[in-house]
PDB file of C-alpha atoms in Angstrom:
ATOM      1  CA  MET A  20     -25.578  25.493 -14.101  1.00  0.00           C
ATOM      2  CA  ALA A  21     -29.234  25.658 -13.070  1.00  0.00           C
ATOM      3  CA  GLY A  22     -29.796  27.875 -10.019  1.00  0.00           C
ATOM      4  CA  LEU A  23     -26.579  29.894 -10.248  1.00  0.00           C
ATOM      5  CA  GLU A  24     -28.098  32.541 -12.497  1.00  0.00           C
ATOM      6  CA  VAL A  25     -31.055  33.030 -10.151  1.00  0.00           C
ATOM      7  CA  LEU A  26     -28.764  33.354  -7.142  1.00  0.00           C
ATOM      8  CA  TYR A  27     -26.482  35.790  -8.952  1.00  0.00           C
ATOM      9  CA  HIS A  28     -29.365  38.042  -9.928  1.00  0.00           C
ATOM     10  CA  LEU A  29     -30.605  38.118  -6.330  1.00  0.00           C
ATOM     11  CA  VAL A  30     -27.295  39.552  -5.048  1.00  0.00           C
ATOM     12  CA  GLN A  31     -26.142  41.318  -8.203  1.00  0.00           C
ATOM     13  CA  ALA A  32     -26.822  44.811  -6.868  1.00  0.00           C
ATOM     14  CA  GLY A  33     -24.406  44.258  -3.963  1.00  0.00           C
ATOM     15  CA  ILE A  34     -21.547  42.808  -6.021  1.00  0.00           C
ATOM     16  CA  SER A  35     -18.751  45.354  -6.269  1.00  0.00           C
ATOM     17  CA  CYS A  36     -15.566  43.362  -6.979  1.00  0.00           C
ATOM     18  CA  SER A  37     -14.357  40.217  -8.686  1.00  0.00           C
ATOM     19  CA  GLN A  38     -13.916  38.247  -5.478  1.00  0.00           C
ATOM     20  CA  ASP A  39     -17.631  38.763  -4.711  1.00  0.00           C
ATOM     21  CA  ALA A  40     -18.481  36.893  -7.900  1.00  0.00           C
ATOM     22  CA  VAL A  41     -16.169  34.003  -6.954  1.00  0.00           C
ATOM     23  CA  VAL A  42     -17.759  33.718  -3.500  1.00  0.00           C
ATOM     24  CA  VAL A  43     -21.255  33.645  -5.060  1.00  0.00           C
ATOM     25  CA  LEU A  44     -20.334  30.648  -7.237  1.00  0.00           C
ATOM     26  CA  THR A  45     -18.633  28.891  -4.292  1.00  0.00           C
ATOM     27  CA  HIS A  46     -21.723  29.405  -2.127  1.00  0.00           C
ATOM     28  CA  TRP A  47     -23.905  27.983  -4.893  1.00  0.00           C
ATOM     29  CA  GLU A  48     -21.666  24.873  -5.091  1.00  0.00           C
ATOM     30  CA  MET A  49     -22.025  24.387  -1.308  1.00  0.00           C
ATOM     31  CA  ILE A  50     -25.819  24.591  -1.572  1.00  0.00           C
ATOM     32  CA  LYS A  51     -25.832  22.145  -4.479  1.00  0.00           C
ATOM     33  CA  HIS A  52     -24.032  19.600  -2.285  1.00  0.00           C
ATOM     34  CA  GLY A  53     -26.658  19.606   0.438  1.00  0.00           C
ATOM     35  CA  LEU A  54     -25.451  22.375   2.787  1.00  0.00           C
ATOM     36  CA  ARG A  55     -27.525  25.334   3.953  1.00  0.00           C
ATOM     37  CA  CYS A  56     -26.159  28.707   5.007  1.00  0.00           C
ATOM     38  CA  LEU A  57     -26.711  29.773   8.628  1.00  0.00           C
ATOM     39  CA  GLY A  58     -25.207  33.264   8.443  1.00  0.00           C
ATOM     40  CA  SER A  59     -21.990  35.233   8.155  1.00  0.00           C
ATOM     41  CA  GLY A  60     -19.178  35.548  10.707  1.00  0.00           C
ATOM     42  CA  ASP A  61     -17.552  33.008  12.984  1.00  0.00           C
ATOM     43  CA  GLN A  62     -20.096  33.084  15.812  1.00  0.00           C
ATOM     44  CA  SER A  63     -23.532  31.547  15.667  1.00  0.00           C
ATOM     45  CA  SER A  64     -26.565  33.489  16.850  1.00  0.00           C
ATOM     46  CA  SER A  65     -30.184  32.936  17.771  1.00  0.00           C
ATOM     47  CA  ASP A  66     -31.192  34.319  14.383  1.00  0.00           C
ATOM     48  CA  ASP A  67     -29.479  31.527  12.453  1.00  0.00           C
ATOM     49  CA  ARG A  68     -31.784  29.972   9.899  1.00  0.00           C
ATOM     50  CA  LYS A  69     -30.843  27.451   7.291  1.00  0.00           C
ATOM     51  CA  SER A  70     -31.210  29.000   3.870  1.00  0.00           C
ATOM     52  CA  GLU A  71     -30.077  28.576   0.284  1.00  0.00           C
ATOM     53  CA  LEU A  72     -29.554  32.335  -0.004  1.00  0.00           C
ATOM     54  CA  LEU A  73     -26.549  34.400   0.981  1.00  0.00           C
ATOM     55  CA  PRO A  74     -27.102  36.160   4.334  1.00  0.00           C
ATOM     56  CA  ALA A  75     -27.174  39.894   4.813  1.00  0.00           C
ATOM     57  CA  GLY A  76     -23.704  41.403   5.088  1.00  0.00           C
ATOM     58  CA  TRP A  77     -22.021  38.416   3.472  1.00  0.00           C
ATOM     59  CA  ASN A  78     -19.579  40.693   1.537  1.00  0.00           C
ATOM     60  CA  ASP A  79     -19.115  43.569   3.980  1.00  0.00           C
ATOM     61  CA  ASN A  80     -15.469  42.605   4.474  1.00  0.00           C
ATOM     62  CA  LYS A  81     -13.700  42.330   1.107  1.00  0.00           C
ATOM     63  CA  GLU A  82     -10.540  40.973   2.732  1.00  0.00           C
ATOM     64  CA  VAL A  83     -12.033  38.036   4.634  1.00  0.00           C
ATOM     65  CA  TYR A  84     -15.344  36.383   3.776  1.00  0.00           C
ATOM     66  CA  THR A  85     -16.768  34.105   6.500  1.00  0.00           C
ATOM     67  CA  LEU A  86     -19.882  31.972   6.048  1.00  0.00           C
ATOM     68  CA  ARG A  87     -21.346  29.229   8.240  1.00  0.00           C
ATOM     69  CA  TYR A  88     -23.125  26.152   6.903  1.00  0.00           C
ATOM     70  CA  ARG A  89     -24.894  23.097   8.213  1.00  0.00           C
ATOM     71  CA  GLY A  90     -26.104  19.936   6.532  1.00  0.00           C
ATOM     72  CA  ASP A  91     -29.677  19.882   5.330  1.00  0.00           C
ATOM     73  CA  ASP A  92     -30.373  17.114   7.859  1.00  0.00           C
ATOM     74  CA  GLY A  93     -29.073  19.288  10.721  1.00  0.00           C
ATOM     75  CA  SER A  94     -25.662  17.622  11.198  1.00  0.00           C
ATOM     76  CA  HIS A  95     -22.071  18.563  10.390  1.00  0.00           C
ATOM     77  CA  ALA A  96     -21.529  22.287  10.771  1.00  0.00           C
ATOM     78  CA  HIS A  97     -18.940  23.934   8.508  1.00  0.00           C
ATOM     79  CA  VAL A  98     -17.159  27.268   8.389  1.00  0.00           C
ATOM     80  CA  LEU A  99     -16.059  28.677   5.038  1.00  0.00           C
ATOM     81  CA  LYS A 100     -13.431  31.398   4.881  1.00  0.00           C
ATOM     82  CA  ALA A 101     -12.165  33.196   1.770  1.00  0.00           C
ATOM     83  CA  ILE A 102      -9.116  35.427   2.224  1.00  0.00           C
ATOM     84  CA  THR A 103      -8.013  37.913  -0.428  1.00  0.00           C
ATOM     85  CA  VAL A 104      -4.267  37.721  -1.073  1.00  0.00           C
ATOM     86  CA  ASP A 105      -3.029  39.905  -3.930  1.00  0.00           C
ATOM     87  CA  SER A 106      -4.908  38.683  -7.002  1.00  0.00           C
ATOM     88  CA  SER A 107      -6.106  35.398  -5.500  1.00  0.00           C
ATOM     89  CA  LEU A 108      -8.734  34.077  -3.112  1.00  0.00           C
ATOM     90  CA  LEU A 109      -7.619  31.458  -0.582  1.00  0.00           C
ATOM     91  CA  PHE A 110     -10.558  29.274   0.497  1.00  0.00           C
ATOM     92  CA  ASN A 111     -10.603  27.237   3.684  1.00  0.00           C
ATOM     93  CA  LEU A 112     -13.513  24.951   4.598  1.00  0.00           C
ATOM     94  CA  MET A 113     -13.509  23.315   8.048  1.00  0.00           C
ATOM     95  CA  ASN A 114     -15.850  20.675   9.398  1.00  0.00           C
ATOM     96  CA  THR A 115     -16.308  21.828  13.001  1.00  0.00           C
ATOM     97  CA  THR A 116     -17.281  18.314  14.103  1.00  0.00           C
ATOM     98  CA  THR A 117     -14.330  16.366  12.693  1.00  0.00           C
ATOM     99  CA  GLN A 118     -11.907  19.308  12.369  1.00  0.00           C
ATOM    100  CA  GLN A 119     -11.244  18.188   8.802  1.00  0.00           C
ATOM    101  CA  VAL A 120     -10.034  21.011   6.554  1.00  0.00           C
ATOM    102  CA  SER A 121      -9.998  21.393   2.767  1.00  0.00           C
ATOM    103  CA  GLU A 122      -8.387  24.232   0.842  1.00  0.00           C
ATOM    104  CA  LEU A 123      -8.517  25.899  -2.581  1.00  0.00           C
ATOM    105  CA  THR A 124      -6.679  28.802  -4.208  1.00  0.00           C
ATOM    106  CA  VAL A 125      -8.453  30.658  -7.020  1.00  0.00           C
ATOM    107  CA  VAL A 126      -6.615  33.110  -9.269  1.00  0.00           C
ATOM    108  CA  ILE A 127      -9.387  35.653  -9.741  1.00  0.00           C
ATOM    109  CA  ALA A 128      -8.326  37.022 -13.134  1.00  0.00           C
ATOM    110  CA  ASP A 129      -8.371  33.512 -14.627  1.00  0.00           C
ATOM    111  CA  HIS A 130     -12.102  33.142 -13.992  1.00  0.00           C
ATOM    112  CA  ILE A 131     -13.741  36.594 -13.693  1.00  0.00           C
ATOM    113  CA  ASN A 132     -14.218  39.457 -16.147  1.00  0.00           C
ATOM    114  CA  GLU A 133     -14.049  42.363 -13.735  1.00  0.00           C
ATOM    115  CA  ASP A 134     -15.686  44.814 -16.163  1.00  0.00           C
ATOM    116  CA  GLN A 135     -18.743  42.554 -16.537  1.00  0.00           C
ATOM    117  CA  LEU A 136     -19.762  42.139 -12.895  1.00  0.00           C
ATOM    118  CA  HIS A 137     -23.377  43.108 -13.589  1.00  0.00           C
ATOM    119  CA  SER A 138     -23.841  40.782 -16.542  1.00  0.00           C
ATOM    120  CA  PHE A 139     -24.224  37.141 -15.560  1.00  0.00           C
ATOM    121  CA  ASP A 140     -23.686  35.965 -19.136  1.00  0.00           C
ATOM    122  CA  ARG A 141     -20.184  37.521 -19.235  1.00  0.00           C
ATOM    123  CA  VAL A 142     -18.927  37.756 -15.673  1.00  0.00           C
ATOM    124  CA  TYR A 143     -17.598  34.169 -15.555  1.00  0.00           C
ATOM    125  CA  LYS A 144     -15.008  33.190 -18.153  1.00  0.00           C
ATOM    126  CA  ASP A 145     -15.750  29.486 -17.590  1.00  0.00           C
ATOM    127  CA  SER A 146     -18.205  28.888 -14.793  1.00  0.00           C
ATOM    128  CA  GLN A 147     -18.094  25.116 -15.365  1.00  0.00           C
ATOM    129  CA  ALA A 148     -14.313  24.963 -14.836  1.00  0.00           C
ATOM    130  CA  LEU A 149     -14.471  27.101 -11.677  1.00  0.00           C
ATOM    131  CA  SER A 150     -17.343  25.025 -10.325  1.00  0.00           C
ATOM    132  CA  GLU A 151     -15.328  21.857 -10.929  1.00  0.00           C
ATOM    133  CA  GLN A 152     -12.357  23.253  -8.963  1.00  0.00           C
ATOM    134  CA  VAL A 153     -14.581  24.150  -6.020  1.00  0.00           C
ATOM    135  CA  ARG A 154     -16.223  20.747  -6.029  1.00  0.00           C
ATOM    136  CA  ARG A 155     -13.013  18.704  -6.413  1.00  0.00           C
ATOM    137  CA  HIS A 156     -10.697  20.599  -4.050  1.00  0.00           C
ATOM    138  CA  LEU A 157     -13.032  22.187  -1.510  1.00  0.00           C
ATOM    139  CA  VAL A 158     -16.317  20.289  -1.244  1.00  0.00           C
ATOM    140  CA  SER A 159     -15.553  16.657  -2.221  1.00  0.00           C
ATOM    141  CA  PRO A 160     -12.595  16.123   0.181  1.00  0.00           C
ATOM    142  CA  GLU A 161     -15.003  16.713   3.056  1.00  0.00           C
ATOM    143  CA  GLU A 162     -16.927  13.500   2.208  1.00  0.00           C
ATOM    144  CA  ARG A 163     -19.652  14.883   4.341  1.00  0.00           C
ATOM    145  CA  GLY A 164     -21.926  11.789   4.380  1.00  0.00           C
ATOM    146  CA  GLY A 165     -24.625  12.977   6.772  1.00  0.00           C
ATOM    147  CA  GLY A 166     -23.945  16.632   6.025  1.00  0.00           C
ATOM    148  CA  GLY A 167     -24.887  16.736   2.367  1.00  0.00           C
ATOM    149  CA  GLY A 168     -25.170  14.892  -0.899  1.00  0.00           C
ATOM    150  CA  GLY A 169     -21.654  13.485  -0.781  1.00  0.00           C
ATOM    151  CA  ARG A 170     -20.879   9.919   0.257  1.00  0.00           C
ATOM    152  CA  ARG A 171     -18.292   8.582   2.607  1.00  0.00           C
ATOM    153  CA  LYS A 172     -15.876   5.995   1.327  1.00  0.00           C
ATOM    154  CA  ASP A 173     -16.667   2.430   2.368  1.00  0.00           C
ATOM    155  CA  LYS A 174     -14.787   1.362   5.462  1.00  0.00           C
ATOM    156  CA  LYS A 175     -12.384  -1.528   5.223  1.00  0.00           C
ATOM    157  CA  THR A 176     -13.675  -4.864   6.385  1.00  0.00           C
ATOM    158  CA  LYS A 177     -12.509  -6.216   9.701  1.00  0.00           C
ATOM    159  CA  THR A 178     -10.446  -8.887   7.962  1.00  0.00           C
ATOM    160  CA  GLU A 179      -8.663  -6.321   5.781  1.00  0.00           C
ATOM    161  CA  GLN A 180      -7.929  -4.182   8.829  1.00  0.00           C
ATOM    162  CA  GLU A 181      -6.487  -7.163  10.735  1.00  0.00           C
ATOM    163  CA  GLU A 182      -4.306  -8.214   7.783  1.00  0.00           C
ATOM    164  CA  GLN A 183      -3.019  -4.677   7.338  1.00  0.00           C
ATOM    165  CA  ARG A 184      -2.263  -4.426  11.067  1.00  0.00           C
ATOM    166  CA  ASP A 185      -0.492  -7.792  11.074  1.00  0.00           C
ATOM    167  CA  ASP A 186       1.676  -6.825   8.107  1.00  0.00           C
ATOM    168  CA  HIS A 187       2.958  -3.815  10.041  1.00  0.00           C
ATOM    169  CA  ASP A 188       3.369  -5.520  13.431  1.00  0.00           C
ATOM    170  CA  PRO A 189       7.101  -6.111  14.038  1.00  0.00           C
ATOM    171  CA  LEU A 190       6.351  -8.480  16.947  1.00  0.00           C
ATOM    172  CA  ARG A 191       3.956 -10.723  15.047  1.00  0.00           C
ATOM    173  CA  ILE A 192       5.054 -14.378  14.697  1.00  0.00           C
ATOM    174  CA  PRO A 193       4.411 -15.484  11.109  1.00  0.00           C
ATOM    175  CA  THR A 194       1.914 -18.304  10.665  1.00  0.00           C
ATOM    176  CA  ARG A 195       3.344 -21.781  10.046  1.00  0.00           C
ATOM    177  CA  HIS A 196       0.669 -22.589   7.496  1.00  0.00           C
ATOM    178  CA  PRO A 197       0.936 -20.974   4.062  1.00  0.00           C
ATOM    179  CA  ARG A 198      -2.068 -19.040   2.858  1.00  0.00           C
ATOM    180  CA  ALA A 199      -4.399 -20.683   0.413  1.00  0.00           C
ATOM    181  CA  GLY A 200      -3.117 -20.680  -3.142  1.00  0.00           C
ATOM    182  CA  THR A 201       0.527 -20.351  -2.166  1.00  0.00           C
ATOM    183  CA  HIS A 202       3.246 -22.996  -2.016  1.00  0.00           C
ATOM    184  CA  PRO A 203       6.546 -22.664  -0.189  1.00  0.00           C
ATOM    185  CA  HIS A 204       9.602 -22.861  -2.409  1.00  0.00           C
ATOM    186  CA  TRP A 205      11.731 -25.255  -0.339  1.00  0.00           C
ATOM    187  CA  SER A 206      14.896 -26.651  -1.900  1.00  0.00           C
ATOM    188  CA  ASP A 207      15.770 -30.328  -1.653  1.00  0.00           C
ATOM    189  CA  PRO A 208      18.299 -30.575   1.231  1.00  0.00           C
ATOM    190  CA  MET A 209      20.053 -33.429  -0.606  1.00  0.00           C
ATOM    191  CA  GLY A 210      20.116 -31.647  -3.958  1.00  0.00           C
ATOM    192  CA  PRO A 211      22.210 -28.791  -5.358  1.00  0.00           C
ATOM    193  CA  PRO A 212      23.659 -26.639  -3.943  1.00  0.00           C
ATOM    194  CA  PHE A 213      23.547 -28.815  -0.784  1.00  0.00           C
ATOM    195  CA  ALA A 214      24.828 -32.039  -2.354  1.00  0.00           C
ATOM    196  CA  ALA A 215      28.300 -31.621  -0.831  1.00  0.00           C
ATOM    197  CA  GLY A 216      28.470 -33.694   2.340  1.00  0.00           C
ATOM    198  CA  GLY A 217      25.283 -35.526   1.468  1.00  0.00           C
ATOM    199  CA  ALA A 218      26.778 -38.837   2.561  1.00  0.00           C
ATOM    200  CA  ASP A 219      26.955 -37.479   6.120  1.00  0.00           C
ATOM    201  CA  LEU A 220      23.203 -36.962   6.079  1.00  0.00           C
ATOM    202  CA  ASP A 221      22.476 -40.315   4.448  1.00  0.00           C
ATOM    203  CA  PRO A 222      25.075 -42.815   5.788  1.00  0.00           C
ATOM    204  CA  LEU A 223      23.160 -45.864   4.570  1.00  0.00           C
ATOM    205  CA  GLY A 224      22.639 -44.532   1.064  1.00  0.00           C
ATOM    206  CA  MET A 225      18.859 -44.823   1.320  1.00  0.00           C
ATOM    207  CA  ARG A 226      18.335 -41.934  -1.131  1.00  0.00           C
ATOM    208  CA  GLY A 227      20.428 -43.519  -3.863  1.00  0.00           C
ATOM    209  CA  GLY A 228      23.865 -42.230  -2.878  1.00  0.00           C
ATOM    210  CA  GLY A 229      26.866 -44.205  -1.765  1.00  0.00           C
ATOM    211  CA  GLY A 230      26.494 -43.416   1.930  1.00  0.00           C
ATOM    212  CA  MET A 231      29.271 -43.385   4.497  1.00  0.00           C
ATOM    213  CA  ILE A 232      29.474 -47.118   5.329  1.00  0.00           C
ATOM    214  CA  VAL A 233      31.782 -49.071   3.039  1.00  0.00           C
ATOM    215  CA  ASP A 234      29.858 -51.693   1.113  1.00  0.00           C
ATOM    216  CA  PRO A 235      32.064 -54.612   0.035  1.00  0.00           C
ATOM    217  CA  LEU A 236      29.576 -55.406  -2.684  1.00  0.00           C
ATOM    218  CA  ARG A 237      30.351 -52.007  -4.266  1.00  0.00           C
ATOM    219  CA  SER A 238      34.114 -52.071  -3.817  1.00  0.00           C
ATOM    220  CA  GLY A 239      34.920 -53.119  -7.350  1.00  0.00           C
ATOM    221  CA  TYR A 240      34.667 -56.903  -6.957  1.00  0.00           C
ATOM    222  CA  PRO A 241      32.448 -58.842  -9.338  1.00  0.00           C
ATOM    223  CA  ARG A 242      29.129 -59.551  -7.669  1.00  0.00           C
ATOM    224  CA  ALA A 243      28.841 -63.057  -6.267  1.00  0.00           C
ATOM    225  CA  PRO A 244      25.703 -64.428  -4.640  1.00  0.00           C
ATOM    226  CA  SER A 245      25.922 -64.187  -0.877  1.00  0.00           C
ATOM    227  CA  GLY A 246      29.700 -63.912  -0.651  1.00  0.00           C
ATOM    228  CA  ILE A 247      32.890 -61.954  -1.354  1.00  0.00           C
ATOM    229  CA  PRO A 248      35.421 -63.519  -3.699  1.00  0.00           C
ATOM    230  CA  ASP A 249      38.701 -64.534  -2.055  1.00  0.00           C
ATOM    231  CA  ILE A 250      37.426 -63.319   1.330  1.00  0.00           C
ATOM    232  CA  LEU A 251      34.174 -65.043   2.279  1.00  0.00           C
ATOM    233  CA  PRO A 252      32.622 -68.139   0.752  1.00  0.00           C
ATOM    234  CA  PRO A 253      29.194 -68.085  -0.864  1.00  0.00           C
ATOM    235  CA  GLY A 254      26.388 -67.979   1.681  1.00  0.00           C
ATOM    236  CA  ALA A 255      28.487 -66.295   4.358  1.00  0.00           C
ATOM    237  CA  VAL A 256      26.947 -62.852   3.686  1.00  0.00           C
ATOM    238  CA  PRO A 257      23.198 -62.447   4.144  1.00  0.00           C
ATOM    239  CA  PRO A 258      21.508 -60.947   1.068  1.00  0.00           C
ATOM    240  CA  GLY A 259      21.612 -57.138   1.157  1.00  0.00           C
ATOM    241  CA  ALA A 260      23.832 -56.988   4.235  1.00  0.00           C
ATOM    242  CA  ARG A 261      26.184 -53.994   4.623  1.00  0.00           C
ATOM    243  CA  PHE A 262      29.334 -54.142   6.779  1.00  0.00           C
ATOM    244  CA  ASP A 263      32.935 -53.068   6.875  1.00  0.00           C
ATOM    245  CA  PRO A 264      35.330 -55.414   5.035  1.00  0.00           C
ATOM    246  CA  PHE A 265      37.635 -57.726   6.985  1.00  0.00           C
ATOM    247  CA  GLY A 266      40.705 -56.364   5.309  1.00  0.00           C
ATOM    248  CA  PRO A 267      41.839 -53.681   2.950  1.00  0.00           C
ATOM    249  CA  VAL A 268      39.930 -53.657  -0.284  1.00  0.00           C
ATOM    250  CA  GLY A 269      42.001 -55.006  -3.185  1.00  0.00           C
ATOM    251  CA  ARG A 270      44.644 -56.735  -1.072  1.00  0.00           C
ATOM    252  CA  HIS A 271      45.075 -59.547  -3.617  1.00  0.00           C
ATOM    253  CA  ARG A 272      46.379 -57.455  -6.453  1.00  0.00           C
ATOM    254  CA  PRO A 273      47.699 -59.305  -9.524  1.00  0.00           C
ATOM    255  CA  GLY A 274      51.402 -59.300 -10.362  1.00  0.00           C
ATOM    256  CA  PRO A 275      54.486 -59.124  -8.157  1.00  0.00           C
ATOM    257  CA  ASP A 276      54.590 -56.840  -5.196  1.00  0.00           C
ATOM    258  CA  PRO A 277      57.445 -54.316  -5.572  1.00  0.00           C
ATOM    259  CA  ASP A 278      58.117 -54.673  -1.872  1.00  0.00           C
ATOM    260  CA  HIS A 279      59.115 -58.292  -2.416  1.00  0.00           C
ATOM    261  CA  LEU A 280      62.194 -57.384  -4.470  1.00  0.00           C
ATOM    262  CA  PRO A 281      65.398 -57.247  -2.395  1.00  0.00           C
ATOM    263  CA  PRO A 282      67.187 -53.910  -2.306  1.00  0.00           C
ATOM    264  CA  PRO A 283      70.498 -53.603  -4.137  1.00  0.00           C
ATOM    265  CA  GLY A 284      73.386 -55.068  -2.141  1.00  0.00           C
ATOM    266  CA  TYR A 285      71.074 -56.702   0.371  1.00  0.00           C
ATOM    267  CA  ASP A 286      73.663 -59.395   0.915  1.00  0.00           C
ATOM    268  CA  ASP A 287      76.451 -56.931   1.626  1.00  0.00           C
ATOM    269  CA  MET A 288      77.144 -57.249   5.327  1.00  0.00           C
ATOM    270  CA  TYR A 289      78.667 -53.806   5.453  1.00  0.00           C
ATOM    271  CA  MET A 290      75.578 -51.975   4.323  1.00  0.00           C
TER     272      MET A 290
END
């Protein structure tokens, strides 16, 4: 905590309450992060000078503390306000250029020994913990790049910005080409669960199915070279030809045809 003890001793005579001690540590954290104090109050004046010290009259108002800061390089002005509410201090730090605001609430009794205000070794219960709260919740969210020792987060690349915008554009037409490293999961239109009705899509049976066109060579007859038994002689059918049969398949069935038997009493003239 180098520097805080020196600063505290410089203003120790004017410290009269616990919130004064909290403001001193907060001011020191601002200075450590590259800001310089211009003065107290909301309005700037011709007497403003950048300094690491607290200005005269910094704690005249115990209800509302107001301090102005500017980056050591001259950019990014900030206004720090600390408002006393019951037993707490509500901090508000605004970047007057970007209007960005960060906030912090400090419970005074958790960090200050009120009966030890004039002893730096005992006034802070845990100066490291309080300093960490100020840095994490009040100073760091500002990311004041040109205004102090902090750094701004890297901006997204143009490609990342375009991809993010495209993903949220409801009118964007998706690309027809899959991105590198990805493969579309397309199902086989002739396979399950689309196999039903497959013959309609493949009438000639080119994919291994039966197809829609009746093939006499697959109708149950024994295969004969270039012909159909009992229907066409050998050589009448070109090899591999497909066509509808000339008659019903299986018309020469073995055994008697039940339709050939006369009905009972067929010779009765009165029937």
